[in-house]
Amino acid sequence: MIPIFTYRTLSFAAPLAAATVWLLAGALPAAQTVATPPAIVIRGGTVLTVTGGTIQNGVVVLRAGKIVAVGNRDTAVPAGAEIVDASGRFVSPGIIDAHSHVAADSINEGGTTVSSMTGIEDVLDPTDVNLQRNLAGGLTVANVLHGSANPIGGKNAVIKLRWGKPRAGDFLFEGAMPGIKFALGENPKDMRQFGQTGPRRYPVTRGGVEFVIRDAFTRAKTYQRDWQEYQRRHTLGEGVLAPRRDLQLEPLVEILEGKRLVHAHTYRADETLMLMRLAEDMGFKVATFQHVLEGYKVADEMAAHGAGGSTFSDWWGYKIEAEDAIPYNAALMARRGVLVSINSDSAEHARRLNTEAAKTMHWGGLSEDEALALVTINPAKQLRIDNRVGSLEVGKDADVVIWTHHPLSTYAIVDRVYIDGTRYYDRLAEERRVTDLRREKTTLAAAEGQRAPTAEQQGPVRSGDGIRATADGTAAIGNPSTRLRAGRGREATFPRRVCVLPGKFRRGPAPSGRQALRCATPPRVRPRIAKLAPRPPAPGAPRPEP
C-alpha cells in the first residue's frame, strides 16, 4: 500500500531545506562508509544466527564481503583482522523489509490500469535521507515496490542500503530475482488523479480489477506464442519477421515463465482467493500477498498455492478493508504453513521492524527465533535471496548488525551495521557528526547575530554508549544506559545567503576567496498548513454520492 496523495508538514528547517534543494539540485550525500580492513572479527557478543541457534560469547568473521566463520569463542581469528569487542551486545543478520517505498517517490502511475512497463530501479533516489534512517534501525535490504494504483503495477527493485553511494545502481541487489506489484481492492478501483472532477478511469469495481488482470495475461499468452512461433521458424532458417516488442506484456511473459515474482497488494480474503484462482487458470503462482490482513481466514489455501504473506504486526481499522484485521494474523498464517514476514510499507516504520516482529511473541506466542525470522530469513525466502542474506551462515553476504540489547527488546538500539563487510553505520561516529554540526550551527548563528539554540532545544547527543576505540586498537562497545528525550520545536528562520563549500553546507555571510564554490540568495519559502479535508456539508445540504 502507498497513499495516493501525501500531505507533508513543514518543520522549522523547511525553509533552509528548500533553499538547499534550490541551490544544490542533484547533490549527493557525503559517503558514510569506512575503509574495509582485510578481515573483521566480531567477538564476545550473543550471536543470533536465526537458522542455526544462538551462540553465547560467539565469533563472526567477515572477509571479502562474505561471512567466513561463525562459531564459539574458540573460533580461529585471521591475522591482521580488525577486532570488534561486542561483549554484552547482540549480533544478528541485517533486517529485511519485503515491502518498502524508501528512495522512491511519485510511483503511482494511476493513468493506466496496467503499468508493467515501468520500473522502480529507473527512479530510485540515492539521496533519500530515509535510507540512512532505516540503516540506523538495522535495515540492510528492502524490496522497493511500485504503488497500488493499478491492478498490474510496475516492476520492483530489491536494494541494499549502501548509504552514501552516489548512483542508484549502486544500491541494487545484484542477482535478486525480478518482481512486480499487483493490487486488488479499494486502491486500484478508486484511483483518481489529483484535481480530477470527471469520471474515474476503469475499473471502478472489484470485478473490473479481476478482468483487467485476466485480460492482460490473455494478451500476454498470445504474445508469448507469437514469439515462440517466430523462434521456431527462425531456427529452421525461414525468413520471418520478429513480432513487434510489447514492453507492457514482456514482464507478464516473464511471470508465466517463472522468471518474475508477483507481489500482490490485497486485504480481503475473497480477493485473495480470486487472484489465486486466476493465477492457477493462467499458469503462474503468486509469490507473496502484501498486507493480506485477512490472511488468517484463507491461510490453508495460501499454503496450498505456495504463496507467502507479508503483513503488518497490528495495524487495524485505518480503512474499510482493514476492519477485520487482527494482531494474531502473522502467527495464525505461520501455524498453517504460510511463509510469513512483517513489513513496513513506510520509511518511518522501517526503522523499527525488529519491534514490530517482537509483537508477534505477545499476540501470537511465537518463539524468539520465529519472531526474528519474520524480518530476516522469511522475507529473504519470499524474495528468493535466502542463499545470500537473512541469516548468519558461512558463505552468505556479510550483512551484520550489532545491537545494544536483543533486537526483539524495546531497548534495542543499533550500534553498527555492516553491508557486504563494509561499515555503513556507526552510532558513535554519527553522534560525533551531529555534535560537530551543532557546534557549527552555533558558530553560524553567532555570526548572524542570532541567539544560538539551547542544549534543551536541540536535545541531547547520546554519548558514551556507542562503539569506542580501546588502548589495544580494538573497538569496544560501552554500556547502553543513556535515554532519549525529545527536543522542542523552534520558529522558522530564513537564511540570508546560502553557500556551498567543499564537503559542507553553510548558512551565513558569504566566505571570501576561492573557498566557496557558489553562493546565492535563496527564495523565501514560508511554511503553509495544507488543507487535509473539506468542510462537512451544511445541515440540509445535499451530500455528494460516495
Coordinates of C-alpha atoms in Angstrom, one line a residue:
M1 CA 0.0 0.0 0.0
I2 CA 1.1 3.5 -0.7
P3 CA -1.2 6.5 -0.2
I4 CA -2.4 8.1 -3.4
F5 CA -2.0 11.6 -2.1
T6 CA 0.6 12.6 0.5
Y7 CA 0.4 15.8 2.7
R8 CA 3.7 16.8 4.2
T9 CA 4.3 19.0 7.2
L10 CA 6.9 21.7 7.1
S11 CA 9.2 22.0 10.2
F12 CA 11.4 24.9 11.3
A13 CA 14.1 23.6 9.0
A14 CA 12.0 23.5 5.9
P15 CA 12.9 27.0 4.5
L16 CA 16.6 26.1 4.8
A17 CA 15.9 22.7 3.2
A18 CA 14.0 24.4 0.4
A19 CA 17.0 26.7 -0.2
T20 CA 19.3 23.7 -0.2
V21 CA 17.3 21.9 -2.8
W22 CA 17.0 25.0 -4.9
L23 CA 20.8 25.6 -4.8
L24 CA 22.1 22.1 -4.8
A25 CA 19.6 20.2 -7.0
G26 CA 21.1 16.8 -7.7
A27 CA 23.7 17.0 -4.9
L28 CA 24.7 13.6 -3.4
P29 CA 25.1 12.8 0.3
A30 CA 28.6 12.5 1.7
A31 CA 29.8 8.9 1.9
Q32 CA 29.4 7.4 5.3
T33 CA 31.4 4.3 4.8
V34 CA 34.7 3.3 6.4
A35 CA 37.5 1.6 4.5
T36 CA 37.2 -2.1 4.9
P37 CA 40.1 -4.0 6.5
P38 CA 41.3 -7.4 5.3
A39 CA 39.0 -9.1 7.8
I40 CA 36.7 -8.1 10.6
V41 CA 36.2 -10.3 13.7
I42 CA 33.1 -9.5 15.9
R43 CA 33.6 -11.4 19.1
G44 CA 32.2 -11.7 22.6
G45 CA 28.6 -11.0 21.8
T46 CA 25.5 -13.1 21.7
V47 CA 25.3 -14.3 18.1
L48 CA 21.7 -14.8 16.8
T49 CA 22.2 -16.9 13.7
V50 CA 18.4 -17.2 13.1
T51 CA 18.8 -20.6 11.3
G52 CA 21.5 -22.2 13.5
G53 CA 20.5 -21.3 17.0
T54 CA 22.1 -18.8 19.4
I55 CA 25.8 -18.7 20.3
Q56 CA 26.8 -17.2 23.6
N57 CA 30.2 -15.4 23.6
G58 CA 30.3 -16.1 19.9
V59 CA 32.5 -15.1 17.0
V60 CA 31.6 -13.9 13.5
V61 CA 34.4 -13.4 10.9
L62 CA 33.8 -11.2 7.8
R63 CA 36.2 -11.1 4.9
A64 CA 35.9 -10.0 1.2
G65 CA 32.2 -9.2 1.7
K66 CA 31.2 -12.6 3.0
I67 CA 30.8 -14.4 6.3
V68 CA 33.7 -16.8 6.5
A69 CA 33.2 -18.1 10.1
V70 CA 30.5 -18.3 12.7
G71 CA 31.2 -20.1 16.0
N72 CA 32.1 -20.0 19.7
R73 CA 34.9 -18.2 21.4
D74 CA 37.5 -20.8 20.2
T75 CA 36.9 -19.9 16.5
A76 CA 40.2 -19.1 14.8
V77 CA 40.8 -15.4 14.2
P78 CA 42.7 -14.3 11.0
A79 CA 46.0 -12.4 11.5
G80 CA 45.7 -8.7 11.0
A81 CA 41.9 -8.6 11.4
E82 CA 40.1 -5.7 12.9
I83 CA 38.7 -6.9 16.3
V84 CA 35.3 -5.6 17.4
D85 CA 34.6 -6.4 21.0
A86 CA 30.8 -6.9 21.2
S87 CA 30.8 -8.1 24.8
G88 CA 27.3 -7.5 26.2
R89 CA 25.9 -6.9 22.8
F90 CA 23.8 -8.9 20.3
V91 CA 24.8 -9.8 16.8
S92 CA 22.2 -10.6 14.1
P93 CA 21.8 -10.7 10.4
G94 CA 20.5 -7.5 8.8
I95 CA 16.8 -6.7 8.9
I96 CA 15.0 -7.2 5.5
D97 CA 11.8 -5.3 4.5
A98 CA 9.7 -7.2 2.0
H99 CA 7.5 -4.1 1.3
S100 CA 9.2 -0.7 1.1
H101 CA 8.8 2.6 -0.7
V102 CA 12.1 4.0 0.5
A103 CA 14.1 6.0 -2.0
A104 CA 11.1 6.2 -4.3
D105 CA 8.5 9.0 -4.8
S106 CA 5.7 9.7 -7.3
I107 CA 5.3 6.0 -8.1
N108 CA 1.6 5.6 -8.5
E109 CA 1.1 5.5 -12.3
G110 CA -2.6 6.0 -12.0
G111 CA -3.3 7.0 -15.6
T112 CA -3.3 3.4 -16.8
T113 CA -4.6 0.1 -15.4
V114 CA -1.5 -1.9 -16.5
S115 CA 1.8 -0.2 -15.9
S116 CA 4.1 -3.2 -16.0
M117 CA 6.4 -1.4 -18.5
T118 CA 7.5 1.0 -15.7
G119 CA 10.2 0.1 -13.2
I120 CA 11.3 1.3 -9.7
E121 CA 15.0 0.9 -10.5
D122 CA 14.7 3.7 -13.0
V123 CA 13.5 6.2 -10.4
L124 CA 15.5 5.3 -7.2
D125 CA 16.7 8.3 -5.3
P126 CA 20.1 7.6 -3.6
T127 CA 19.9 10.9 -1.7
D128 CA 16.7 10.0 0.2
V129 CA 17.6 10.5 3.9
N130 CA 15.3 7.7 4.9
L131 CA 17.9 5.3 3.6
Q132 CA 20.2 6.5 6.4
R133 CA 17.4 6.4 9.0
N134 CA 16.4 2.9 8.0
L135 CA 20.0 1.8 8.1
A136 CA 20.2 3.2 11.7
G137 CA 17.3 0.8 12.5
G138 CA 19.3 -2.2 11.3
L139 CA 17.7 -2.5 7.9
T140 CA 20.1 -3.7 5.2
V141 CA 17.8 -5.0 2.4
A142 CA 14.5 -3.6 1.1
N143 CA 12.1 -4.6 -1.6
V144 CA 11.1 -1.3 -3.1
L145 CA 7.6 -1.7 -4.7
H146 CA 5.5 0.3 -7.1
G147 CA 2.3 2.0 -5.8
S148 CA -1.1 0.3 -5.6
A149 CA -3.0 2.5 -8.1
N150 CA -3.1 -0.3 -10.8
P151 CA -4.3 -3.9 -10.9
I152 CA -1.0 -4.6 -12.5
G153 CA 1.7 -2.1 -11.4
G154 CA 5.3 -1.5 -12.1
K155 CA 8.4 -3.7 -11.6
N156 CA 10.1 -3.7 -8.2
A157 CA 13.7 -3.2 -7.1
V158 CA 15.5 -5.1 -4.4
I159 CA 18.2 -2.9 -2.9
K160 CA 20.9 -2.9 -0.3
L161 CA 21.1 0.2 1.8
R162 CA 24.6 1.3 0.7
W163 CA 24.0 4.8 2.0
G164 CA 26.5 7.3 0.6
K165 CA 26.9 5.7 -2.8
P166 CA 26.3 8.3 -5.5
R167 CA 24.4 6.3 -8.1
A168 CA 21.1 4.5 -7.8
G169 CA 22.6 1.5 -9.5
D170 CA 25.0 1.1 -6.6
F171 CA 22.0 0.2 -4.3
L172 CA 20.6 -2.7 -6.5
F173 CA 20.9 -6.2 -5.0
E174 CA 22.9 -8.0 -7.7
G175 CA 21.3 -11.2 -8.8
A176 CA 18.0 -10.7 -7.0
M177 CA 15.0 -12.3 -8.8
P178 CA 12.9 -9.6 -10.5
G179 CA 9.4 -8.9 -9.3
I180 CA 6.3 -6.8 -10.0
K181 CA 3.5 -5.2 -8.0
F182 CA -0.2 -6.2 -8.4
A183 CA -3.0 -4.6 -6.4
L184 CA -6.6 -5.6 -5.5
G185 CA -9.4 -3.8 -3.7
E186 CA -10.1 -0.2 -2.9
N187 CA -6.9 1.4 -4.2
P188 CA -6.9 0.3 -7.9
K189 CA -10.7 0.6 -8.3
D190 CA -11.0 4.0 -6.8
M191 CA -8.0 5.7 -8.4
R192 CA -8.4 9.4 -9.2
Q193 CA -5.8 11.8 -10.5
F194 CA -5.1 14.8 -8.3
G195 CA -7.7 17.5 -9.0
Q196 CA -9.8 15.2 -11.2
T197 CA -13.5 16.1 -11.3
G198 CA -14.8 13.9 -14.1
P199 CA -15.5 10.2 -14.2
R200 CA -13.0 7.8 -12.7
R201 CA -10.9 5.7 -15.0
Y202 CA -11.8 2.0 -15.5
P203 CA -12.0 -0.2 -13.4
V204 CA -14.3 1.1 -10.6
T205 CA -15.4 -2.3 -9.3
R206 CA -13.6 -5.4 -7.8
G207 CA -14.9 -7.4 -10.8
G208 CA -13.3 -4.9 -13.1
V209 CA -9.9 -5.3 -11.3
E210 CA -10.1 -9.1 -11.9
F211 CA -10.9 -8.6 -15.6
V212 CA -8.0 -6.2 -16.1
I213 CA -5.6 -8.8 -14.8
R214 CA -7.2 -11.7 -16.7
D215 CA -7.3 -9.8 -19.9
A216 CA -3.7 -8.7 -19.6
F217 CA -2.5 -12.3 -19.1
T218 CA -4.7 -13.5 -22.0
R219 CA -2.9 -11.0 -24.3
A220 CA 0.5 -12.0 -22.8
K221 CA -0.1 -15.6 -23.6
T222 CA -0.8 -14.7 -27.3
Y223 CA 2.3 -12.5 -27.3
Q224 CA 4.3 -15.4 -25.8
R225 CA 3.0 -17.8 -28.5
D226 CA 3.9 -15.4 -31.3
W227 CA 7.5 -15.2 -30.1
Q228 CA 7.7 -18.9 -29.7
E229 CA 6.5 -19.5 -33.2
Y230 CA 8.9 -16.9 -34.5
Q231 CA 11.8 -18.6 -32.7
R232 CA 10.8 -22.0 -34.1
R233 CA 10.6 -20.8 -37.7
H234 CA 13.8 -18.7 -37.3
T235 CA 15.7 -21.7 -36.1
L236 CA 14.5 -23.6 -39.3
G237 CA 16.0 -20.9 -41.4
E238 CA 12.8 -19.3 -42.6
G239 CA 12.9 -15.6 -43.4
V240 CA 10.3 -14.4 -40.9
L241 CA 10.0 -11.0 -39.2
A242 CA 10.1 -10.9 -35.4
P243 CA 6.9 -9.8 -33.6
R244 CA 6.8 -6.2 -32.5
R245 CA 8.1 -5.9 -28.9
D246 CA 5.5 -5.0 -26.3
L247 CA 7.2 -3.6 -23.2
Q248 CA 3.9 -3.9 -21.3
L249 CA 3.5 -7.6 -21.9
E250 CA 7.1 -8.7 -21.6
P251 CA 7.1 -8.7 -17.8
L252 CA 3.9 -10.7 -17.8
V253 CA 5.5 -13.3 -20.1
E254 CA 8.4 -13.5 -17.6
I255 CA 5.8 -14.2 -14.9
L256 CA 4.3 -17.1 -17.0
E257 CA 7.8 -18.5 -17.5
G258 CA 8.6 -18.3 -13.7
K259 CA 11.2 -15.6 -14.2
R260 CA 9.5 -12.8 -12.3
L261 CA 7.8 -12.8 -8.9
V262 CA 4.3 -11.4 -8.2
H263 CA 3.9 -9.3 -5.1
A264 CA 0.1 -8.7 -4.7
H265 CA -1.4 -5.9 -2.6
T266 CA -4.6 -7.4 -1.0
Y267 CA -6.7 -7.1 2.1
R268 CA -9.9 -9.2 1.8
A269 CA -10.0 -12.9 1.9
D270 CA -12.3 -13.2 -1.1
E271 CA -10.0 -11.2 -3.3
T272 CA -7.0 -13.2 -2.2
L273 CA -8.8 -16.4 -3.2
M274 CA -9.8 -14.7 -6.6
L275 CA -6.2 -13.9 -7.5
M276 CA -5.0 -17.4 -6.6
R277 CA -7.7 -19.0 -8.8
L278 CA -6.9 -16.6 -11.7
A279 CA -3.2 -17.3 -11.3
E280 CA -3.8 -21.1 -11.5
D281 CA -6.0 -20.6 -14.5
M282 CA -3.3 -18.7 -16.3
G283 CA -0.4 -21.0 -15.1
F284 CA 1.5 -18.9 -12.7
K285 CA 1.9 -18.5 -8.9
V286 CA 1.6 -15.5 -6.6
A287 CA 4.9 -15.3 -4.7
T288 CA 3.7 -13.1 -1.8
F289 CA 0.5 -11.4 -0.8
Q290 CA 1.2 -8.0 0.7
H291 CA -0.7 -6.7 3.7
V292 CA -3.2 -9.7 3.5
L293 CA -4.8 -8.6 6.7
E294 CA -7.5 -11.3 6.3
G295 CA -4.9 -14.0 5.5
Y296 CA -5.8 -15.9 8.7
K297 CA -9.2 -16.7 7.0
V298 CA -7.6 -18.3 3.9
A299 CA -4.2 -19.5 5.3
D300 CA -4.8 -23.1 4.2
E301 CA -5.5 -22.0 0.6
M302 CA -2.4 -19.7 0.6
A303 CA -0.2 -22.5 1.9
A304 CA -1.6 -24.9 -0.8
H305 CA -1.0 -22.3 -3.5
G306 CA 2.6 -21.7 -2.2
A307 CA 2.0 -18.0 -1.6
G308 CA 3.7 -16.2 1.2
G309 CA 2.1 -13.5 3.4
S310 CA 3.9 -10.2 4.2
T311 CA 1.8 -8.4 6.7
F312 CA 1.7 -5.8 9.5
S313 CA 2.0 -6.6 13.1
D314 CA -1.1 -5.0 14.5
W315 CA -2.4 -2.3 12.1
W316 CA -6.2 -2.2 12.1
G317 CA -9.2 -0.1 11.1
Y318 CA -7.3 2.6 9.1
K319 CA -9.5 1.8 6.0
I320 CA -12.7 -0.2 5.4
E321 CA -10.6 -3.2 4.1
A322 CA -8.8 -3.3 7.4
E323 CA -11.8 -3.7 9.6
D324 CA -11.3 -7.5 10.1
A325 CA -7.6 -7.2 10.8
I326 CA -6.3 -8.9 14.0
P327 CA -2.9 -8.9 15.7
Y328 CA -2.8 -12.7 15.6
N329 CA -2.7 -12.7 11.8
A330 CA 1.0 -13.4 11.3
A331 CA 1.1 -16.2 13.8
L332 CA -2.0 -17.9 12.6
M333 CA -0.8 -17.9 9.0
A334 CA 2.6 -19.2 10.1
R335 CA 0.9 -22.0 12.1
R336 CA -0.9 -23.1 8.9
G337 CA 2.2 -23.4 6.9
V338 CA 2.4 -20.0 5.2
L339 CA 5.8 -18.3 4.8
V340 CA 5.2 -15.0 6.7
S341 CA 7.1 -11.8 7.1
I342 CA 6.4 -8.5 8.8
N343 CA 6.9 -5.4 6.5
S344 CA 6.9 -1.7 6.9
D345 CA 5.2 -0.1 3.9
S346 CA 6.6 3.1 5.4
A347 CA 10.0 4.7 5.5
E348 CA 9.3 5.7 9.1
H349 CA 8.0 2.3 10.2
A350 CA 11.1 0.5 8.7
R351 CA 13.3 2.0 11.4
R352 CA 11.8 -0.4 14.0
L353 CA 10.8 -3.6 12.2
N354 CA 12.6 -5.5 15.0
T355 CA 10.0 -4.2 17.4
E356 CA 7.1 -5.0 15.1
A357 CA 8.3 -8.6 14.8
A358 CA 8.6 -8.8 18.6
K359 CA 4.8 -8.0 18.9
T360 CA 4.1 -11.5 17.4
M361 CA 5.6 -13.1 20.5
H362 CA 3.0 -11.3 22.6
W363 CA 0.0 -11.7 20.3
G364 CA 0.8 -15.0 18.7
G365 CA 3.0 -16.8 21.1
L366 CA 5.9 -17.2 18.6
S367 CA 9.3 -18.0 19.9
E368 CA 12.3 -15.6 19.7
D369 CA 13.7 -17.4 16.7
E370 CA 10.3 -17.5 14.9
A371 CA 9.7 -13.8 15.6
L372 CA 13.2 -12.7 14.4
A373 CA 12.8 -14.9 11.3
L374 CA 9.8 -12.7 10.3
V375 CA 12.2 -9.8 9.5
T376 CA 15.3 -11.8 8.4
I377 CA 15.2 -15.2 6.8
N378 CA 11.5 -15.3 5.9
P379 CA 11.4 -12.1 3.7
A380 CA 14.7 -13.3 2.2
K381 CA 12.9 -16.5 1.2
Q382 CA 10.0 -14.6 -0.2
L383 CA 12.3 -12.6 -2.3
R384 CA 14.3 -15.7 -3.3
I385 CA 17.6 -14.2 -1.9
D386 CA 17.9 -16.5 1.1
N387 CA 21.0 -18.1 -0.4
R388 CA 22.7 -14.7 0.2
V389 CA 21.1 -13.0 3.2
G390 CA 18.7 -13.5 6.1
S391 CA 20.9 -15.5 8.5
L392 CA 24.4 -15.7 9.8
E393 CA 25.9 -18.6 7.9
V394 CA 29.2 -19.2 6.3
G395 CA 29.2 -18.1 2.6
K396 CA 26.4 -15.6 2.9
D397 CA 26.8 -11.9 2.4
A398 CA 28.4 -10.1 5.3
D399 CA 25.3 -8.1 6.3
V400 CA 25.5 -7.9 10.0
V401 CA 24.0 -5.7 12.8
I402 CA 25.3 -5.1 16.3
W403 CA 22.6 -4.2 18.9
T404 CA 22.8 -2.9 22.4
H405 CA 20.2 -5.3 23.5
H406 CA 18.4 -8.3 22.0
P407 CA 16.8 -7.0 18.8
L408 CA 13.4 -8.0 20.0
S409 CA 13.8 -5.9 23.1
T410 CA 12.1 -2.5 23.3
Y411 CA 15.5 -1.1 24.5
A412 CA 17.4 -2.4 21.5
I413 CA 19.5 0.3 19.6
V414 CA 21.7 -0.3 16.7
D415 CA 25.4 0.3 17.2
R416 CA 26.9 -0.8 13.9
V417 CA 25.7 -2.0 10.5
Y418 CA 27.8 -3.9 8.0
I419 CA 26.7 -4.5 4.4
D420 CA 28.9 -6.7 2.3
G421 CA 31.5 -6.4 5.1
T422 CA 31.7 -2.6 4.8
R423 CA 30.6 -0.5 7.8
Y424 CA 27.8 1.7 6.6
Y425 CA 26.6 2.9 10.0
D426 CA 28.4 3.6 13.3
R427 CA 26.4 5.1 16.1
L428 CA 29.4 6.7 17.8
A429 CA 30.6 8.3 14.6
E430 CA 27.1 9.6 13.9
E431 CA 26.9 11.2 17.4
R432 CA 30.2 12.9 16.7
R433 CA 29.0 14.2 13.4
V434 CA 25.8 15.6 15.0
T435 CA 27.9 17.2 17.7
D436 CA 30.1 18.9 15.1
L437 CA 27.1 20.1 13.1
R438 CA 25.6 21.6 16.3
R439 CA 28.9 23.4 17.1
E440 CA 29.0 24.8 13.6
K441 CA 25.4 25.8 13.8
T442 CA 26.1 27.7 17.0
T443 CA 29.1 29.5 15.3
L444 CA 27.0 30.5 12.3
A445 CA 24.2 31.7 14.5
A446 CA 26.6 33.9 16.4
A447 CA 28.0 35.3 13.1
E448 CA 24.5 36.3 12.1
G449 CA 23.9 37.9 15.4
Q450 CA 21.2 35.4 16.4
R451 CA 20.9 33.6 19.7
A452 CA 22.1 30.1 19.4
P453 CA 19.6 27.3 20.3
T454 CA 20.0 26.0 23.8
A455 CA 21.0 22.4 24.5
E456 CA 17.5 21.7 25.7
Q457 CA 16.0 22.9 22.4
Q458 CA 18.4 20.8 20.4
G459 CA 18.1 17.7 22.5
P460 CA 21.0 15.7 23.8
V461 CA 23.5 13.8 21.8
R462 CA 23.8 10.3 23.1
S463 CA 27.4 9.7 24.0
G464 CA 29.4 7.2 26.0
D465 CA 27.2 4.2 25.0
G466 CA 28.5 3.6 21.4
I467 CA 31.4 1.7 20.0
R468 CA 34.7 3.3 21.0
A469 CA 38.4 2.6 20.4
T470 CA 40.5 1.0 23.2
A471 CA 44.2 1.1 24.0
D472 CA 45.0 -2.2 22.2
G473 CA 43.5 -0.9 18.9
T474 CA 40.3 -2.9 19.1
A475 CA 36.8 -1.4 19.1
A476 CA 34.7 -1.8 22.3
I477 CA 31.0 -1.1 22.8
G478 CA 30.1 0.6 26.0
N479 CA 27.2 0.5 28.5
P480 CA 23.8 1.3 26.9
S481 CA 22.4 3.4 29.7
T482 CA 21.5 6.8 28.2
R483 CA 17.9 7.5 27.3
L484 CA 16.4 9.7 24.6
R485 CA 14.3 12.8 25.1
A486 CA 12.6 14.9 22.5
G487 CA 13.7 18.4 21.6
R488 CA 11.4 21.4 21.3
G489 CA 10.2 23.0 18.1
R490 CA 11.6 26.4 17.0
E491 CA 10.3 29.2 14.9
A492 CA 11.2 29.1 11.3
T493 CA 14.1 31.3 10.2
F494 CA 15.3 32.2 6.7
P495 CA 18.9 32.2 5.6
R496 CA 20.2 35.4 4.0
R497 CA 22.9 33.7 2.0
V498 CA 23.4 30.0 1.1
C499 CA 27.0 29.0 0.2
V500 CA 28.5 25.7 -0.9
L501 CA 31.9 24.7 0.5
P502 CA 33.8 21.5 -0.1
G503 CA 32.0 18.9 2.0
K504 CA 30.0 21.5 3.9
F505 CA 26.6 23.2 3.8
R506 CA 26.8 26.7 5.4
R507 CA 24.4 29.4 6.2
G508 CA 25.6 32.9 6.9
P509 CA 27.8 35.6 5.4
A510 CA 29.5 34.7 2.1
P511 CA 33.0 33.4 2.7
S512 CA 35.9 35.2 0.9
G513 CA 38.4 33.8 -1.5
R514 CA 38.1 30.7 -3.6
Q515 CA 37.0 28.5 -0.7
A516 CA 33.3 29.0 -1.6
L517 CA 32.2 27.1 -4.7
R518 CA 28.9 29.0 -5.1
C519 CA 26.8 31.5 -3.1
A520 CA 23.3 32.8 -3.8
T521 CA 20.3 34.3 -2.2
P522 CA 17.6 31.6 -1.8
P523 CA 13.9 32.2 -2.5
R524 CA 11.8 32.9 0.6
V525 CA 9.6 29.8 1.1
R526 CA 7.2 30.1 4.0
P527 CA 5.6 27.2 5.8
R528 CA 1.9 26.6 5.0
I529 CA -0.6 24.3 6.5
A530 CA -2.2 22.0 3.9
K531 CA -5.9 21.6 3.8
L532 CA -6.4 18.0 4.8
A533 CA -10.1 17.5 4.3
P534 CA -13.1 19.5 3.0
R535 CA -15.6 21.1 5.4
P536 CA -18.6 19.0 6.2
P537 CA -21.8 20.0 4.3
A538 CA -24.2 22.4 6.0
P539 CA -27.3 20.9 7.6
G540 CA -29.8 20.1 5.0
A541 CA -27.4 20.5 2.1
P542 CA -27.3 17.6 -0.4
R543 CA -24.4 15.2 0.2
P544 CA -22.1 14.0 -2.6
E545 CA -22.5 10.5 -3.8
P546 CA -20.0 8.0 -2.2

